[in-house]
mmCIF file of C-alpha atoms in Angstrom:
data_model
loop_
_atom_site.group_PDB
_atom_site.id
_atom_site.type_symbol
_atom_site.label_atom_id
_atom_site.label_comp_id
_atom_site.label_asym_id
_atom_site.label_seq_id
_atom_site.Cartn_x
_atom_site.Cartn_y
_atom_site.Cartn_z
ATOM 1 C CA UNK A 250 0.000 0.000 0.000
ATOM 2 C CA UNK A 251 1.027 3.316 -0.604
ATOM 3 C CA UNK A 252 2.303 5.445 2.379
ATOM 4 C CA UNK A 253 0.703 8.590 2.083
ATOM 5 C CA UNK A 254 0.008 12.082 4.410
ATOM 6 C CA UNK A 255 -2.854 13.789 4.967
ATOM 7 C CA UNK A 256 -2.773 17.321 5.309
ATOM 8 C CA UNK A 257 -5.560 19.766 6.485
ATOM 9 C CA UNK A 258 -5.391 23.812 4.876
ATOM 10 C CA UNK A 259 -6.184 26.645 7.139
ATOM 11 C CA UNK A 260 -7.089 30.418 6.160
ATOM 12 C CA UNK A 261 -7.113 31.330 2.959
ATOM 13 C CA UNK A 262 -8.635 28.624 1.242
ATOM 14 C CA UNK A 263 -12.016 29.556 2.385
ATOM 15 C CA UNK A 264 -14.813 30.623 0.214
ATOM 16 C CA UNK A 265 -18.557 30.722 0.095
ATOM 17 C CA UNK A 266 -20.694 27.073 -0.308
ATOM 18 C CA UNK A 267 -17.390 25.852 -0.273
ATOM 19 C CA UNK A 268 -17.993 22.912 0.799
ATOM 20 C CA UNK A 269 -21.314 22.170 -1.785
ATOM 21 C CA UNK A 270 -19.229 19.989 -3.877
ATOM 22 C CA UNK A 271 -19.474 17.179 -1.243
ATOM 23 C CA UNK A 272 -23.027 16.782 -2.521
ATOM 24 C CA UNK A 273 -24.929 14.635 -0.120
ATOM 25 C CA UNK A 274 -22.613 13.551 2.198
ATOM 26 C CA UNK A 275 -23.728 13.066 5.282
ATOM 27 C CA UNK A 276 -20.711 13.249 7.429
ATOM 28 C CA UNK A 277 -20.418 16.501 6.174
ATOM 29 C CA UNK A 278 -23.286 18.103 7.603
ATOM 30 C CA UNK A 279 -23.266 16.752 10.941
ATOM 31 C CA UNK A 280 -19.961 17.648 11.512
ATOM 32 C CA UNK A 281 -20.813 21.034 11.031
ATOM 33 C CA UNK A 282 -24.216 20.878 12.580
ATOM 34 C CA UNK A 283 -21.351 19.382 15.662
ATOM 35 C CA UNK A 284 -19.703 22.184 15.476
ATOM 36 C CA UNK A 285 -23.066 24.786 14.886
ATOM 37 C CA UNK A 286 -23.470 23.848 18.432
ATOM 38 C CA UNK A 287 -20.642 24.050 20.005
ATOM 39 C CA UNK A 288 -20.236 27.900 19.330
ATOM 40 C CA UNK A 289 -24.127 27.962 19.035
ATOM 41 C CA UNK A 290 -23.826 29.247 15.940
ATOM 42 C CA UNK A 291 -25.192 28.058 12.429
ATOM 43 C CA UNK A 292 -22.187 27.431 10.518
ATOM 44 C CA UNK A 293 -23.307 26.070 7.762
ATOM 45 C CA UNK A 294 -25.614 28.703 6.933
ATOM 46 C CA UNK A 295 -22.989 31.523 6.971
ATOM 47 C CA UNK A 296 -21.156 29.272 4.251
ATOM 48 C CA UNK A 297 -23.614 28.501 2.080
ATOM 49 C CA UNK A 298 -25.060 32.219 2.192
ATOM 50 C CA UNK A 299 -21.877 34.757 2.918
ATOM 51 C CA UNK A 300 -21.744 36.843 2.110
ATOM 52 C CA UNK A 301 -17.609 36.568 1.365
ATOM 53 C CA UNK A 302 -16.746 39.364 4.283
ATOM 54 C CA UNK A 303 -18.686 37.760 6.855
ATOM 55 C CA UNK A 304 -16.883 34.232 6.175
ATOM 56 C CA UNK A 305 -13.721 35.980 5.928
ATOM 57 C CA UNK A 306 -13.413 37.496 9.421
ATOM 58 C CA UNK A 307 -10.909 35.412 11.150
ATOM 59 C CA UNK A 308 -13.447 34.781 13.932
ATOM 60 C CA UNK A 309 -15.475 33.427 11.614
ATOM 61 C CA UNK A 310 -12.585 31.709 9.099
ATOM 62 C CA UNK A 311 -10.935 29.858 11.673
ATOM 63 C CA UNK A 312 -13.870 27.299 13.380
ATOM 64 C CA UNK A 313 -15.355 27.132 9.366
ATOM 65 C CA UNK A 314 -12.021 25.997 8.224
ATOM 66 C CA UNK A 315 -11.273 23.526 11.125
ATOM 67 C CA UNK A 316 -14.946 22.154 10.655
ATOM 68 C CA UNK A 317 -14.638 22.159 6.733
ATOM 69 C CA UNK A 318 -11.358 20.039 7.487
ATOM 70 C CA UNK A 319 -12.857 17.710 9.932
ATOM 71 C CA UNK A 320 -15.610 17.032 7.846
ATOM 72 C CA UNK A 321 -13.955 15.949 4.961
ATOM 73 C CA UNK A 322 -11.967 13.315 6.833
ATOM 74 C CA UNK A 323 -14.785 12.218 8.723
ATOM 75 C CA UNK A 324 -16.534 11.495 5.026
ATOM 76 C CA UNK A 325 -13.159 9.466 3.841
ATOM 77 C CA UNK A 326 -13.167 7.694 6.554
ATOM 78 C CA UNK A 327 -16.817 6.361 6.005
ATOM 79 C CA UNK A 328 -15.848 5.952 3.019
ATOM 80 C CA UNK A 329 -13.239 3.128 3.931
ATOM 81 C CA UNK A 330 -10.870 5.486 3.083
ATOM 82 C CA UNK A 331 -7.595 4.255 5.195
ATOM 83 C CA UNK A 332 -5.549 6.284 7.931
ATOM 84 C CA UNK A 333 -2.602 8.211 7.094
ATOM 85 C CA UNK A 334 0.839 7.337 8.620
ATOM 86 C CA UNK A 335 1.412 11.157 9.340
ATOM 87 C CA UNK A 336 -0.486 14.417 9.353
ATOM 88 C CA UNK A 337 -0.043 18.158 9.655
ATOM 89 C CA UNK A 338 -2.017 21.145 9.088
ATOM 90 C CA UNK A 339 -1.154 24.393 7.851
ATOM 91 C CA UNK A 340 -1.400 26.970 10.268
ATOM 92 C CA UNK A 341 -5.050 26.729 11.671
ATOM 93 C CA UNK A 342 -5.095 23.619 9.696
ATOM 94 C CA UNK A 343 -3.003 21.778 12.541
ATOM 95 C CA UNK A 344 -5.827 22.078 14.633
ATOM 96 C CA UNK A 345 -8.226 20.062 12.401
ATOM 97 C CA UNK A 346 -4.797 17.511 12.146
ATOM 98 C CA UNK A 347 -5.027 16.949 15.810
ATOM 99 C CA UNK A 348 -8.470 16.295 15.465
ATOM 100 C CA UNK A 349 -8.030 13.510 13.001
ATOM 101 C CA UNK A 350 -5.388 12.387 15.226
ATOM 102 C CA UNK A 351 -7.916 11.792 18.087
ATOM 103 C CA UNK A 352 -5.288 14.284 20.489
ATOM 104 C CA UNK A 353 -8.661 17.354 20.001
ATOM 105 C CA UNK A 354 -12.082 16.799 20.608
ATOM 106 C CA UNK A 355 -13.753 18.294 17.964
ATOM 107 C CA UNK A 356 -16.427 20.293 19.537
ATOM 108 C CA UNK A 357 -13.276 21.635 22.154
ATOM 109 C CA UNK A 358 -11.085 22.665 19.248
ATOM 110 C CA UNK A 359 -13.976 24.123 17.583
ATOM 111 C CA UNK A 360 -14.471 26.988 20.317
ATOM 112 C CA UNK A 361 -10.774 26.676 20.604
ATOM 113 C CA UNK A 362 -9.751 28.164 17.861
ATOM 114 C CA UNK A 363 -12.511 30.638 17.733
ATOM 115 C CA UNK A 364 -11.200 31.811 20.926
ATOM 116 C CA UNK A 365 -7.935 31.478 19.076
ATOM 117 C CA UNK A 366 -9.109 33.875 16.571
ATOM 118 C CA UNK A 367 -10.538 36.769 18.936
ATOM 119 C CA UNK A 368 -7.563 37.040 20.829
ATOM 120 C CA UNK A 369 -5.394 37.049 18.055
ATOM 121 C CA UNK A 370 -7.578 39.791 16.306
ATOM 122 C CA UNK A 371 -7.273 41.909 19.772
ATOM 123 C CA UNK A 372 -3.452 41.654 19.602
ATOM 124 C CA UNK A 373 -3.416 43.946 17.182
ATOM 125 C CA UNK A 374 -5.214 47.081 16.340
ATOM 126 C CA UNK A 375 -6.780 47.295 12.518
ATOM 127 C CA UNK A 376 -4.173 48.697 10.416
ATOM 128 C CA UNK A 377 -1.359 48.787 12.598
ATOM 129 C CA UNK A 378 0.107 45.108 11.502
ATOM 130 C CA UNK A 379 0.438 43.340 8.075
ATOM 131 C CA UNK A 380 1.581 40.139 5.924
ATOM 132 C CA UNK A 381 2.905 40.395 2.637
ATOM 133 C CA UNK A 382 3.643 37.421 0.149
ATOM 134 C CA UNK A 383 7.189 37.392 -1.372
ATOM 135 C CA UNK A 384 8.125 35.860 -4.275
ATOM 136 C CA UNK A 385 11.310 34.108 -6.076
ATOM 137 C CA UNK A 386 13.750 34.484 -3.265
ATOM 138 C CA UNK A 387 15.709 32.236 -1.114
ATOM 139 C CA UNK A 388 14.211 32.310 2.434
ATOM 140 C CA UNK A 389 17.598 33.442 4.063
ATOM 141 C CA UNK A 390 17.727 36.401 1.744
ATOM 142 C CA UNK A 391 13.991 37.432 2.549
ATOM 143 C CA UNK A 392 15.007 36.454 6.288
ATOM 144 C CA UNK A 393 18.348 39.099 5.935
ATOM 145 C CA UNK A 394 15.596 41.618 4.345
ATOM 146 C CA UNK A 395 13.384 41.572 7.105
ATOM 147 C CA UNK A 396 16.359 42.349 9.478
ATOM 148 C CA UNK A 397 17.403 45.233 7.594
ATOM 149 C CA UNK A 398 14.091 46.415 6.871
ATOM 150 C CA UNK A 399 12.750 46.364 11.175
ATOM 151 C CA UNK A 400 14.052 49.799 12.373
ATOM 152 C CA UNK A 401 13.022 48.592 16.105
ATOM 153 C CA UNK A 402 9.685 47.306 14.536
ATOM 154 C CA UNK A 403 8.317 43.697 14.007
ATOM 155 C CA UNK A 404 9.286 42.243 10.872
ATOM 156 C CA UNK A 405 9.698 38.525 10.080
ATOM 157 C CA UNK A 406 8.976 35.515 7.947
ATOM 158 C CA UNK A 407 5.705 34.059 9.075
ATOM 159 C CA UNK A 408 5.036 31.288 6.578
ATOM 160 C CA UNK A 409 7.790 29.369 4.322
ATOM 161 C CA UNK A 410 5.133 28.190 1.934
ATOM 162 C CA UNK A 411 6.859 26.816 -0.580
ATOM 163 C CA UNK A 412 10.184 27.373 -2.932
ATOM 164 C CA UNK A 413 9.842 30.861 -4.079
ATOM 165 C CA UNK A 414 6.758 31.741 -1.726
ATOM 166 C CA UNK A 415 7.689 32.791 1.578
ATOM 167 C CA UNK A 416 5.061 34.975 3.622
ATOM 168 C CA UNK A 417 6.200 37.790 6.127
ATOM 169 C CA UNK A 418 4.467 39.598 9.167
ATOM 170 C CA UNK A 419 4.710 42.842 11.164
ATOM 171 C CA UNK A 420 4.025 46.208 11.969
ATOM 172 C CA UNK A 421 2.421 47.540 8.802
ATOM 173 C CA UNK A 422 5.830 49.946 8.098
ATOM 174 C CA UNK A 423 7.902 47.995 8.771
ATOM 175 C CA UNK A 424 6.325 44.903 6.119
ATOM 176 C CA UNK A 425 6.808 47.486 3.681
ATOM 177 C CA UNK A 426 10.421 48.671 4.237
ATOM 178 C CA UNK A 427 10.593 44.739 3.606
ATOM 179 C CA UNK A 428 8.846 44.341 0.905
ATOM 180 C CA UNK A 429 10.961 47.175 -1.142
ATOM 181 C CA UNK A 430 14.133 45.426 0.349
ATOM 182 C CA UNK A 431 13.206 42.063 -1.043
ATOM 183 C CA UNK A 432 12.182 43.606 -4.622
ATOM 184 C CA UNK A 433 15.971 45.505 -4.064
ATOM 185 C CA UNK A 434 17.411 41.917 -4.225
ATOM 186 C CA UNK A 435 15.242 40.283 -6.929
ATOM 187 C CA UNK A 436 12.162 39.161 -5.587
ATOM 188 C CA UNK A 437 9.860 38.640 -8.822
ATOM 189 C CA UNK A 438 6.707 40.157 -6.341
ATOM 190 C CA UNK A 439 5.733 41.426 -3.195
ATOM 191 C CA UNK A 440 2.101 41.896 -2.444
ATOM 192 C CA UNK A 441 0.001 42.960 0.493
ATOM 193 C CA UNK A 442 -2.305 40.151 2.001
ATOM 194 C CA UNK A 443 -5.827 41.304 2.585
ATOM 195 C CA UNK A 444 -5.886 40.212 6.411
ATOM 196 C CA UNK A 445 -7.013 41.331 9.518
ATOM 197 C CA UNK A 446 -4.002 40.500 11.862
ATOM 198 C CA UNK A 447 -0.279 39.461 11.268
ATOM 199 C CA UNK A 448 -0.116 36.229 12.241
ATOM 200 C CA UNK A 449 2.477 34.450 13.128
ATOM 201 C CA UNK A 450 5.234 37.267 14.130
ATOM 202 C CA UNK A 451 6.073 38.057 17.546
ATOM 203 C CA UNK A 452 3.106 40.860 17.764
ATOM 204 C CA UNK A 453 1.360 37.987 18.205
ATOM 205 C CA UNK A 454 2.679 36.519 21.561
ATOM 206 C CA UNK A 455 -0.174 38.338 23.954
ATOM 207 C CA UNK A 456 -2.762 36.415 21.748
ATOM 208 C CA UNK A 457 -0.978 33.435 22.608
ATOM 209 C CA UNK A 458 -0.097 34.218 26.409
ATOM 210 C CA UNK A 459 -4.300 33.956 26.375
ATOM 211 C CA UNK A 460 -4.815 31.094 24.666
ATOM 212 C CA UNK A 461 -1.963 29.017 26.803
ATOM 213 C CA UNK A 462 -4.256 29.783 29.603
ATOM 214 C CA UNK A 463 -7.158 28.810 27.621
ATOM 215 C CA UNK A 464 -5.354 25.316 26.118
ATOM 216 C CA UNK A 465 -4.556 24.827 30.275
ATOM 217 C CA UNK A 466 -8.372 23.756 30.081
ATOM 218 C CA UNK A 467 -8.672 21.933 26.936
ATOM 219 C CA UNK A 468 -8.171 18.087 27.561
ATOM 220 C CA UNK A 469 -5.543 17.116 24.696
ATOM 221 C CA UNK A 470 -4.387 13.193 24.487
ATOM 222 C CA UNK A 471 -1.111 11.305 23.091
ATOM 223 C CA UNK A 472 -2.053 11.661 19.006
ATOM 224 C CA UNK A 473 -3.600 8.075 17.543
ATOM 225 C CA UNK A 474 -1.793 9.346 14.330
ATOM 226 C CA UNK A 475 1.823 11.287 14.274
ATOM 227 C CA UNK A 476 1.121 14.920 13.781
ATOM 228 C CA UNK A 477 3.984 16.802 12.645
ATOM 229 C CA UNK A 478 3.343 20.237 13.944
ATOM 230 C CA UNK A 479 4.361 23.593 12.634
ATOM 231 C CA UNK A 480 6.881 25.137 15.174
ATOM 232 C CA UNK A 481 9.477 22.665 15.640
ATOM 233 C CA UNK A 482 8.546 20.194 12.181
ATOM 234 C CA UNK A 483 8.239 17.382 15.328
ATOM 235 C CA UNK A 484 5.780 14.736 16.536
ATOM 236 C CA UNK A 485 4.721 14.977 19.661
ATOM 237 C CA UNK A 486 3.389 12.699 21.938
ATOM 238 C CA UNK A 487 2.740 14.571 25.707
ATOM 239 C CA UNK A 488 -0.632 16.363 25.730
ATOM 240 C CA UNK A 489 1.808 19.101 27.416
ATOM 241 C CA UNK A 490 4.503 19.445 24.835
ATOM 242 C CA UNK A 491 1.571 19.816 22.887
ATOM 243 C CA UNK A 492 0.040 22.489 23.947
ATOM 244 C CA UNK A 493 2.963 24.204 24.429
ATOM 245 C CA UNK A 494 3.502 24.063 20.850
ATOM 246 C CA UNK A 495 0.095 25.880 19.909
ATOM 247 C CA UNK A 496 1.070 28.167 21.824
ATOM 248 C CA UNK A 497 4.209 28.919 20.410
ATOM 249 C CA UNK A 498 2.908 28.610 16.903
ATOM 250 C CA UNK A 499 0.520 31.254 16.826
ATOM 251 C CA UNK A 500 4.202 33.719 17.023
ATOM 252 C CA UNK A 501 6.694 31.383 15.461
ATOM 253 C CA UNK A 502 6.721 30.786 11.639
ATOM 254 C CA UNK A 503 4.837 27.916 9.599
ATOM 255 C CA UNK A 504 7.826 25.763 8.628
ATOM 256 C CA UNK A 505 5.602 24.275 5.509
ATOM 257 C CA UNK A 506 8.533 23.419 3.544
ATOM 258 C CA UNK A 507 10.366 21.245 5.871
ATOM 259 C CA UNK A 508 7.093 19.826 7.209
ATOM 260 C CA UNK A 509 6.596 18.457 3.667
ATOM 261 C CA UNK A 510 10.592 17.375 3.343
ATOM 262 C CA UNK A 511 10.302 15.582 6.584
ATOM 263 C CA UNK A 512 7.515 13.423 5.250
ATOM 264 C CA UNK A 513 8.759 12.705 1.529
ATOM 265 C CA UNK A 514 12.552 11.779 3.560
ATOM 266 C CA UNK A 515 10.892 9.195 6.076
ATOM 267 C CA UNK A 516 9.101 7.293 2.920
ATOM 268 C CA UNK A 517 6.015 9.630 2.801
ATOM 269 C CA UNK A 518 4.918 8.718 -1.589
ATOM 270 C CA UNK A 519 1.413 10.440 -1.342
ATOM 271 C CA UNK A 520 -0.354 13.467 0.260
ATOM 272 C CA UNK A 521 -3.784 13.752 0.148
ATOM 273 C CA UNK A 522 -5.577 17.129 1.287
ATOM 274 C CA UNK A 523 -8.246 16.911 3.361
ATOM 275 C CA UNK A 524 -10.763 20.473 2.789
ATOM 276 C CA UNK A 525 -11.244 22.197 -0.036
ATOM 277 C CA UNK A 526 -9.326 24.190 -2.287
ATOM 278 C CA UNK A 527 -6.095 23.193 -4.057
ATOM 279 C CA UNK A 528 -3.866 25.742 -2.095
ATOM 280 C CA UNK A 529 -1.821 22.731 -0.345
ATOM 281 C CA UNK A 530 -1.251 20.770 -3.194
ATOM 282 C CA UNK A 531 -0.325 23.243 -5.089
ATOM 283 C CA UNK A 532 2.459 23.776 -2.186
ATOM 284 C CA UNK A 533 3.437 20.650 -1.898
ATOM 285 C CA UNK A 534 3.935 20.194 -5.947
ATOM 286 C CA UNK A 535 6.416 23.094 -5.869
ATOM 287 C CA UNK A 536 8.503 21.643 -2.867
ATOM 288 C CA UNK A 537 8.443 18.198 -3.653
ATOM 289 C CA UNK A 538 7.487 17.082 -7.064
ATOM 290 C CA UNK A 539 8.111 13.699 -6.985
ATOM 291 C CA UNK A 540 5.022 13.222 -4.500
ATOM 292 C CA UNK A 541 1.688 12.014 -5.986
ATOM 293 C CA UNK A 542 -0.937 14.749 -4.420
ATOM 294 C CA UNK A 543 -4.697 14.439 -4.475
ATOM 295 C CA UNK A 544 -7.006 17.311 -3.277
ATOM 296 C CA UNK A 545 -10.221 15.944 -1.945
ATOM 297 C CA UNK A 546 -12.283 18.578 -3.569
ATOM 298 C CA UNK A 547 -15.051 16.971 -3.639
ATOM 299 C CA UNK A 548 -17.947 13.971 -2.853
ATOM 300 C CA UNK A 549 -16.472 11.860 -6.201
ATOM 301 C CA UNK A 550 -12.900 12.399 -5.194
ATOM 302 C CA UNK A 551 -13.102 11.294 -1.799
ATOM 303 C CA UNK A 552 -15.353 8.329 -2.593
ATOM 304 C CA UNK A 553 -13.203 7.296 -5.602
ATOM 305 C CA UNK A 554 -9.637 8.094 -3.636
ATOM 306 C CA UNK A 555 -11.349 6.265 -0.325
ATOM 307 C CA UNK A 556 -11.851 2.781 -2.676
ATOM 308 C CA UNK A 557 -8.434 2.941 -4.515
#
């Protein structure tokens, strides 16, 4: 059998009656009728009506993304589809990973992560922080850019994406002294994100001084599944080193490139993404090519994928 990874998207990937191309699957629903009640919310009517601004407020974004993520393994696995040997998430999407992994309980990391997503939003006030993606240069020379570029501010690579696709975070000035510092040493682009916070960056550590207290209540167990999580590219098995790794994460950089090197150099030959959109594997084909990738975009794929 092949020995293939399952990997979960976070924000950005989101986008109204996303998730109608499941058709009629039923795990689909109740997962998000699940999670409709946890934050007594209807969740599945704010996707399938938006309008886009509503489902793009990161309060909003982050428990639709986790559920959208959940939901579409839940439907694999009814579908006979067969458990991963590893998983990760991107960002937010290592939530819904841990939740595969049976280490979450869904309905907990559901309010989790909207917590998550208010305190994050509070870090910082509107305007006064920003991400920016840069594109075609090596991250140490983006990383050198970002040093020059600080001037006592917050500047710093938040997500290593993919070759040629590194995102970076901070105080709004100080992103753009960047951003013309990168295009100074070739960068092909470098474009504003339209966000609400900088995530990932250190502006970002009060959010997750808050949610450390918060996880402190959250009952997390040893993962059934390796999850290979974004601060330190490790798998953890101690509910406490695990926490303590959200909590770093939501100020430490995505490390998406070796996440997906790690995999494909301990025998990983597939990666299958589990939510919608094609933002993953289109990551994943620019780091490692070699990999077969399948997006699970929708009711036939994960049916057909599930019986293969």
């Amino acid at each position: 059998m092949t020995k293939f990874a399952g990997v979960f998207p976070g924000q950005g990937s989101q986008s109204v009656g996303m998730m109608a191309a499941y058709g009629d699957l039923p795990e689909i629903r109740s997962t998000f009728a699940e999670a409709s009640d946890a934050v007594d919310q209807d969740l599945w009517q704010m996707l399938a009506d938006g309008p886009a601004e509503l489902i793009n407020q990161t309060v909003n974004t982050q428990p639709l993304m986790l559920t959208a993520g959940v939901a579409v393994w839940r439907a694999w696995l009814a579908s006979g589809g067969a458990r991963p040997a590893v998983v990760a998430g991107h960002s937010l999407g290592e939530y819904s990973a841990l939740v595969a992994a049976g280490a979450l309980q869904f309905a907990d990391a559901v309010r989790l992560v909207r917590y998550r997503a208010q305190v994050m939003q509070e870090a910082v006030a509107l305007g006064e922080g920003a991400m920016a993606a840069v594109l075609g240069l090596e991250p140490d020379v983006i990383d050198a850019a970002c040093a020059e570029a600080a001037q006592g501010q917050v500047v710093s690579s938040a997500n290593y994406n993919s070759t040629g696709q590194i995102v970076i975070a901070g105080h709004t000035a100080a992103v753009e002294r960047a951003m013309e510092a990168c295009k100074s040493r070739g960068a092909k682009r470098a474009v504003l994100l339209p966000v609400s916070a900088p995530f990932h960056c250190a502006l970002m550590k009060p959010a997750a001084e808050k949610l450390a207290a918060r996880l402190a209540d959250v009952s997390v167990q040893a993962p059934q599944i390796p999850v290979l999580n974004n601060v330190d590219v490790a798998a953890l098995s101690d509910p406490a080193a695990i926490r303590d790794a959200l909590v770093r994460q939501a100020y430490s950089p995505v490390r998406w490139i070796e996440t997906i090197r790690s995999m494909h150099a301990d025998g990983v030959q597939a990666v299958y993404e589990f939510g919608p959109g094609k933002v993953l594997a289109g990551l994943v084909k620019r780091i490692e090519g070699s990999l077969t990738i399948e997006a699970l975009v929708d009711a036939a794929g994960v049916q057909q994928l599930a019986a293969a």
